[in-house]
Amino acid sequence: RQRTPFGNMHAFIVLDPTNTYRPIETFATLGNAGSHESANLEALGRSASLYLRSGGELKGIIDQWKNIGSGASTITRDGGVQSLAMGYARALSKYEILKQYYSIEDLILGKIDLEKIDDEVSDILRTGNGKSKDAVTDLIDNERDSGKQIKQKCPECPNGVIIHSEGCEKCSAGCGYSRC
């Protein structure tokens, strides 16, 4: 589950059990089915699934979608989400993090309480502090360095975080901080 500016997204990944549980399809849904956003999300899922079935990897999808912004934005525990694509990439990143710490079998069989560890995974995405340094945490470090996904506290007030708005970085608390 991932919050987006357009509502809660539920992302799904279909794995091939005959090929080391390789992802072969992904799709996502929004709570407000039937909307333009839901149609766009379906297009993203179909395109991503075609890419995966053609030999692509989830990391390729994440790399392409992670910095796509829009005029809408929402702040989540794991950072700001500025589009459906960014939210979808964030959800896929959560899966990539989970499979670094838990076996695919335990995830599939429901032996891992995803609700219980959601905050921990979100914190790893936001801060980049994980249990091991691997390709996924390298991806997180790159996102933090780009400044586009991992949100930082406002340098001028204790309550705000920096958001991207109208092409500028601004304080979410409205203290007046802005950098264009």
PDB file of C-alpha atoms in Angstrom, residues 1-179:
ATOM      1  CA  ARG A   1       0.000   0.000   0.000  1.00  0.00           C
ATOM      2  CA  GLN A   2       1.270   3.468  -0.895  1.00  0.00           C
ATOM      3  CA  ARG A   3      -0.290   6.879  -0.379  1.00  0.00           C
ATOM      4  CA  THR A   4      -0.385   9.092  -3.467  1.00  0.00           C
ATOM      5  CA  PRO A   5      -1.839  12.548  -4.181  1.00  0.00           C
ATOM      6  CA  PHE A   6      -4.784  10.714  -5.771  1.00  0.00           C
ATOM      7  CA  GLY A   7      -5.611   8.325  -2.935  1.00  0.00           C
ATOM      8  CA  ASN A   8      -4.247   5.067  -1.562  1.00  0.00           C
ATOM      9  CA  MET A   9      -2.629   2.813  -4.135  1.00  0.00           C
ATOM     10  CA  HIS A  10      -2.413  -0.949  -3.727  1.00  0.00           C
ATOM     11  CA  ALA A  11       0.401  -2.408  -5.828  1.00  0.00           C
ATOM     12  CA  PHE A  12       0.738  -6.088  -6.700  1.00  0.00           C
ATOM     13  CA  ILE A  13       3.630  -8.081  -8.108  1.00  0.00           C
ATOM     14  CA  VAL A  14       3.171 -11.446  -9.843  1.00  0.00           C
ATOM     15  CA  LEU A  15       6.160 -13.774  -9.448  1.00  0.00           C
ATOM     16  CA  ASP A  16       7.213 -16.778 -11.538  1.00  0.00           C
ATOM     17  CA  PRO A  17       7.756 -19.696  -9.110  1.00  0.00           C
ATOM     18  CA  THR A  18       9.545 -21.711 -11.819  1.00  0.00           C
ATOM     19  CA  ASN A  19      12.199 -19.015 -12.327  1.00  0.00           C
ATOM     20  CA  THR A  20      13.516 -18.051  -8.864  1.00  0.00           C
ATOM     21  CA  TYR A  21      10.372 -16.007  -8.183  1.00  0.00           C
ATOM     22  CA  ARG A  22      11.289 -13.481 -10.848  1.00  0.00           C
ATOM     23  CA  PRO A  23       8.724 -10.641 -11.158  1.00  0.00           C
ATOM     24  CA  ILE A  24       6.771 -11.085 -14.410  1.00  0.00           C
ATOM     25  CA  GLU A  25       3.857  -8.720 -13.923  1.00  0.00           C
ATOM     26  CA  THR A  26       2.767  -5.807 -11.777  1.00  0.00           C
ATOM     27  CA  PHE A  27      -0.458  -3.887 -11.450  1.00  0.00           C
ATOM     28  CA  ALA A  28      -1.923  -1.389  -9.032  1.00  0.00           C
ATOM     29  CA  THR A  29      -5.333  -0.058  -8.083  1.00  0.00           C
ATOM     30  CA  LEU A  30      -6.635   3.150  -6.554  1.00  0.00           C
ATOM     31  CA  GLY A  31      -9.514   3.490  -4.149  1.00  0.00           C
ATOM     32  CA  ASN A  32     -11.417   5.702  -6.611  1.00  0.00           C
ATOM     33  CA  ALA A  33     -11.803   3.168  -9.422  1.00  0.00           C
ATOM     34  CA  GLY A  34     -13.080   4.469 -12.746  1.00  0.00           C
ATOM     35  CA  SER A  35     -11.240   7.773 -12.604  1.00  0.00           C
ATOM     36  CA  HIS A  36      -8.707   9.175 -15.063  1.00  0.00           C
ATOM     37  CA  GLU A  37      -6.008   8.384 -12.511  1.00  0.00           C
ATOM     38  CA  SER A  38      -7.092   4.738 -12.382  1.00  0.00           C
ATOM     39  CA  ALA A  39      -6.858   4.518 -16.170  1.00  0.00           C
ATOM     40  CA  ASN A  40      -3.365   6.026 -16.090  1.00  0.00           C
ATOM     41  CA  LEU A  41      -2.361   3.610 -13.344  1.00  0.00           C
ATOM     42  CA  GLU A  42      -3.648   0.689 -15.410  1.00  0.00           C
ATOM     43  CA  ALA A  43      -1.535   1.888 -18.360  1.00  0.00           C
ATOM     44  CA  LEU A  44       1.547   2.046 -16.115  1.00  0.00           C
ATOM     45  CA  GLY A  45       0.895  -1.500 -14.899  1.00  0.00           C
ATOM     46  CA  ARG A  46       0.377  -2.906 -18.384  1.00  0.00           C
ATOM     47  CA  SER A  47       3.541  -1.233 -19.685  1.00  0.00           C
ATOM     48  CA  ALA A  48       5.574  -2.390 -16.682  1.00  0.00           C
ATOM     49  CA  SER A  49       4.275  -5.940 -17.056  1.00  0.00           C
ATOM     50  CA  LEU A  50       5.218  -6.005 -20.727  1.00  0.00           C
ATOM     51  CA  TYR A  51       8.710  -4.787 -19.775  1.00  0.00           C
ATOM     52  CA  LEU A  52       9.045  -7.465 -17.062  1.00  0.00           C
ATOM     53  CA  ARG A  53       7.846 -10.266 -19.367  1.00  0.00           C
ATOM     54  CA  SER A  54      10.439  -9.099 -21.913  1.00  0.00           C
ATOM     55  CA  GLY A  55      13.268  -9.659 -19.431  1.00  0.00           C
ATOM     56  CA  GLY A  56      13.329  -6.272 -17.675  1.00  0.00           C
ATOM     57  CA  GLU A  57      13.917  -5.871 -13.956  1.00  0.00           C
ATOM     58  CA  LEU A  58      11.924  -3.974 -11.313  1.00  0.00           C
ATOM     59  CA  LYS A  59      14.934  -1.704 -10.751  1.00  0.00           C
ATOM     60  CA  GLY A  60      14.587  -0.457 -14.345  1.00  0.00           C
ATOM     61  CA  ILE A  61      10.970   0.529 -13.705  1.00  0.00           C
ATOM     62  CA  ILE A  62      11.861   2.178 -10.397  1.00  0.00           C
ATOM     63  CA  ASP A  63      14.690   4.138 -12.033  1.00  0.00           C
ATOM     64  CA  GLN A  64      12.345   5.465 -14.738  1.00  0.00           C
ATOM     65  CA  TRP A  65       9.420   6.391 -12.477  1.00  0.00           C
ATOM     66  CA  LYS A  66      11.019   7.473  -9.184  1.00  0.00           C
ATOM     67  CA  ASN A  67      11.473  11.154 -10.107  1.00  0.00           C
ATOM     68  CA  ILE A  68       8.326  11.800 -12.146  1.00  0.00           C
ATOM     69  CA  GLY A  69       6.477  14.683 -10.527  1.00  0.00           C
ATOM     70  CA  SER A  70       3.213  16.471 -11.171  1.00  0.00           C
ATOM     71  CA  GLY A  71       1.316  19.452  -9.817  1.00  0.00           C
ATOM     72  CA  ALA A  72      -0.046  17.314  -6.997  1.00  0.00           C
ATOM     73  CA  SER A  73       1.871  16.197  -3.926  1.00  0.00           C
ATOM     74  CA  THR A  74       1.413  14.402  -0.641  1.00  0.00           C
ATOM     75  CA  ILE A  75       3.813  13.813   2.227  1.00  0.00           C
ATOM     76  CA  THR A  76       4.198  10.250   3.490  1.00  0.00           C
ATOM     77  CA  ARG A  77       6.383   8.633   6.103  1.00  0.00           C
ATOM     78  CA  ASP A  78       8.778   7.554   3.344  1.00  0.00           C
ATOM     79  CA  GLY A  79       8.977  11.010   1.724  1.00  0.00           C
ATOM     80  CA  GLY A  80       6.933  13.121  -0.651  1.00  0.00           C
ATOM     81  CA  VAL A  81       4.957  11.531  -3.479  1.00  0.00           C
ATOM     82  CA  GLN A  82       4.290  13.815  -6.437  1.00  0.00           C
ATOM     83  CA  SER A  83       2.620  11.495  -8.973  1.00  0.00           C
ATOM     84  CA  LEU A  84       1.126   8.075  -9.538  1.00  0.00           C
ATOM     85  CA  ALA A  85       4.352   6.929 -11.196  1.00  0.00           C
ATOM     86  CA  MET A  86       6.424   8.099  -8.220  1.00  0.00           C
ATOM     87  CA  GLY A  87       4.044   6.331  -5.810  1.00  0.00           C
ATOM     88  CA  TYR A  88       4.164   3.155  -7.899  1.00  0.00           C
ATOM     89  CA  ALA A  89       7.980   3.281  -7.933  1.00  0.00           C
ATOM     90  CA  ARG A  90       7.940   3.767  -4.163  1.00  0.00           C
ATOM     91  CA  ALA A  91       5.704   0.694  -3.719  1.00  0.00           C
ATOM     92  CA  LEU A  92       8.002  -1.404  -5.930  1.00  0.00           C
ATOM     93  CA  SER A  93      10.992  -0.126  -3.924  1.00  0.00           C
ATOM     94  CA  LYS A  94       9.318  -1.333  -0.735  1.00  0.00           C
ATOM     95  CA  TYR A  95       9.070  -4.816  -2.239  1.00  0.00           C
ATOM     96  CA  GLU A  96      12.752  -4.692  -3.244  1.00  0.00           C
ATOM     97  CA  ILE A  97      13.681  -3.756   0.329  1.00  0.00           C
ATOM     98  CA  LEU A  98      11.495  -6.491   1.832  1.00  0.00           C
ATOM     99  CA  LYS A  99      13.049  -9.205  -0.295  1.00  0.00           C
ATOM    100  CA  GLN A 100      16.505  -8.169   0.954  1.00  0.00           C
ATOM    101  CA  TYR A 101      15.509  -9.007   4.540  1.00  0.00           C
ATOM    102  CA  TYR A 102      12.923 -11.771   4.183  1.00  0.00           C
ATOM    103  CA  SER A 103      12.563 -14.849   2.009  1.00  0.00           C
ATOM    104  CA  ILE A 104      10.147 -14.683  -0.908  1.00  0.00           C
ATOM    105  CA  GLU A 105       8.443 -17.796   0.445  1.00  0.00           C
ATOM    106  CA  ASP A 106       7.757 -16.110   3.806  1.00  0.00           C
ATOM    107  CA  LEU A 107       6.386 -13.026   2.033  1.00  0.00           C
ATOM    108  CA  ILE A 108       4.143 -15.093  -0.264  1.00  0.00           C
ATOM    109  CA  LEU A 109       2.841 -17.341   2.506  1.00  0.00           C
ATOM    110  CA  GLY A 110       1.975 -14.378   4.732  1.00  0.00           C
ATOM    111  CA  LYS A 111       4.481 -15.296   7.443  1.00  0.00           C
ATOM    112  CA  ILE A 112       5.591 -11.662   7.527  1.00  0.00           C
ATOM    113  CA  ASP A 113       3.153  -9.132   8.968  1.00  0.00           C
ATOM    114  CA  LEU A 114       3.444  -6.410   6.313  1.00  0.00           C
ATOM    115  CA  GLU A 115       1.368  -3.949   8.345  1.00  0.00           C
ATOM    116  CA  LYS A 116       3.771  -4.329  11.250  1.00  0.00           C
ATOM    117  CA  ILE A 117       6.937  -3.702   9.222  1.00  0.00           C
ATOM    118  CA  ASP A 118       5.536  -1.020   6.886  1.00  0.00           C
ATOM    119  CA  ASP A 119       6.888   1.790   9.083  1.00  0.00           C
ATOM    120  CA  GLU A 120      10.354   0.198   9.182  1.00  0.00           C
ATOM    121  CA  VAL A 121      10.450  -0.124   5.381  1.00  0.00           C
ATOM    122  CA  SER A 122       9.227   3.473   4.977  1.00  0.00           C
ATOM    123  CA  ASP A 123      11.972   4.651   7.318  1.00  0.00           C
ATOM    124  CA  ILE A 124      14.580   2.776   5.250  1.00  0.00           C
ATOM    125  CA  LEU A 125      13.280   4.494   2.109  1.00  0.00           C
ATOM    126  CA  ARG A 126      13.319   7.927   3.733  1.00  0.00           C
ATOM    127  CA  THR A 127      16.677   7.718   5.482  1.00  0.00           C
ATOM    128  CA  GLY A 128      18.590   5.065   3.562  1.00  0.00           C
ATOM    129  CA  ASN A 129      19.513   3.368   6.853  1.00  0.00           C
ATOM    130  CA  GLY A 130      19.175  -0.355   6.317  1.00  0.00           C
ATOM    131  CA  LYS A 131      20.552  -3.548   7.772  1.00  0.00           C
ATOM    132  CA  SER A 132      22.956  -4.028   4.842  1.00  0.00           C
ATOM    133  CA  LYS A 133      24.464  -1.998   2.036  1.00  0.00           C
ATOM    134  CA  ASP A 134      23.247  -3.434  -1.274  1.00  0.00           C
ATOM    135  CA  ALA A 135      21.814  -2.384  -4.624  1.00  0.00           C
ATOM    136  CA  VAL A 136      18.518  -1.293  -3.074  1.00  0.00           C
ATOM    137  CA  THR A 137      20.113   0.971  -0.483  1.00  0.00           C
ATOM    138  CA  ASP A 138      22.385   2.319  -3.220  1.00  0.00           C
ATOM    139  CA  LEU A 139      19.201   3.272  -5.089  1.00  0.00           C
ATOM    140  CA  ILE A 140      17.893   4.982  -1.954  1.00  0.00           C
ATOM    141  CA  ASP A 141      21.187   6.891  -1.569  1.00  0.00           C
ATOM    142  CA  ASN A 142      20.853   8.083  -5.174  1.00  0.00           C
ATOM    143  CA  GLU A 143      17.302   9.288  -4.511  1.00  0.00           C
ATOM    144  CA  ARG A 144      18.414  11.184  -1.419  1.00  0.00           C
ATOM    145  CA  ASP A 145      21.283  12.781  -3.344  1.00  0.00           C
ATOM    146  CA  SER A 146      18.917  13.912  -6.103  1.00  0.00           C
ATOM    147  CA  GLY A 147      16.755  15.681  -3.497  1.00  0.00           C
ATOM    148  CA  LYS A 148      13.610  14.862  -5.465  1.00  0.00           C
ATOM    149  CA  GLN A 149      12.107  12.032  -3.452  1.00  0.00           C
ATOM    150  CA  ILE A 150      13.613  11.962  -0.017  1.00  0.00           C
ATOM    151  CA  LYS A 151      12.254  15.001   1.814  1.00  0.00           C
ATOM    152  CA  GLN A 152      14.358  16.964   4.262  1.00  0.00           C
ATOM    153  CA  LYS A 153      13.422  19.073   7.262  1.00  0.00           C
ATOM    154  CA  CYS A 154      13.104  22.789   6.673  1.00  0.00           C
ATOM    155  CA  PRO A 155      16.391  24.586   7.466  1.00  0.00           C
ATOM    156  CA  GLU A 156      14.520  27.583   8.935  1.00  0.00           C
ATOM    157  CA  CYS A 157      11.786  26.084  11.125  1.00  0.00           C
ATOM    158  CA  PRO A 158      11.374  22.935  13.243  1.00  0.00           C
ATOM    159  CA  ASN A 159       7.938  21.922  11.942  1.00  0.00           C
ATOM    160  CA  GLY A 160       8.210  21.892   8.148  1.00  0.00           C
ATOM    161  CA  VAL A 161       9.609  19.617   5.485  1.00  0.00           C
ATOM    162  CA  ILE A 162      10.802  20.732   2.079  1.00  0.00           C
ATOM    163  CA  ILE A 163       8.300  20.088  -0.723  1.00  0.00           C
ATOM    164  CA  HIS A 164       8.511  20.811  -4.438  1.00  0.00           C
ATOM    165  CA  SER A 165       5.880  23.310  -5.517  1.00  0.00           C
ATOM    166  CA  GLU A 166       5.648  25.504  -8.615  1.00  0.00           C
ATOM    167  CA  GLY A 167       9.214  24.613  -9.587  1.00  0.00           C
ATOM    168  CA  CYS A 168      10.615  25.666  -6.212  1.00  0.00           C
ATOM    169  CA  GLU A 169      11.540  24.058  -2.925  1.00  0.00           C
ATOM    170  CA  LYS A 170       9.273  25.414  -0.185  1.00  0.00           C
ATOM    171  CA  CYS A 171       8.533  24.768   3.465  1.00  0.00           C
ATOM    172  CA  SER A 172       5.360  22.739   4.033  1.00  0.00           C
ATOM    173  CA  ALA A 173       4.703  24.605   7.313  1.00  0.00           C
ATOM    174  CA  GLY A 174       4.556  27.975   5.552  1.00  0.00           C
ATOM    175  CA  CYS A 175       7.417  29.657   7.425  1.00  0.00           C
ATOM    176  CA  GLY A 176       8.413  31.451   4.206  1.00  0.00           C
ATOM    177  CA  TYR A 177      11.478  29.394   3.270  1.00  0.00           C
ATOM    178  CA  SER A 178      11.766  29.057  -0.506  1.00  0.00           C
ATOM    179  CA  ARG A 179      14.528  28.188  -2.954  1.00  0.00           C
TER     180      ARG A 179
END
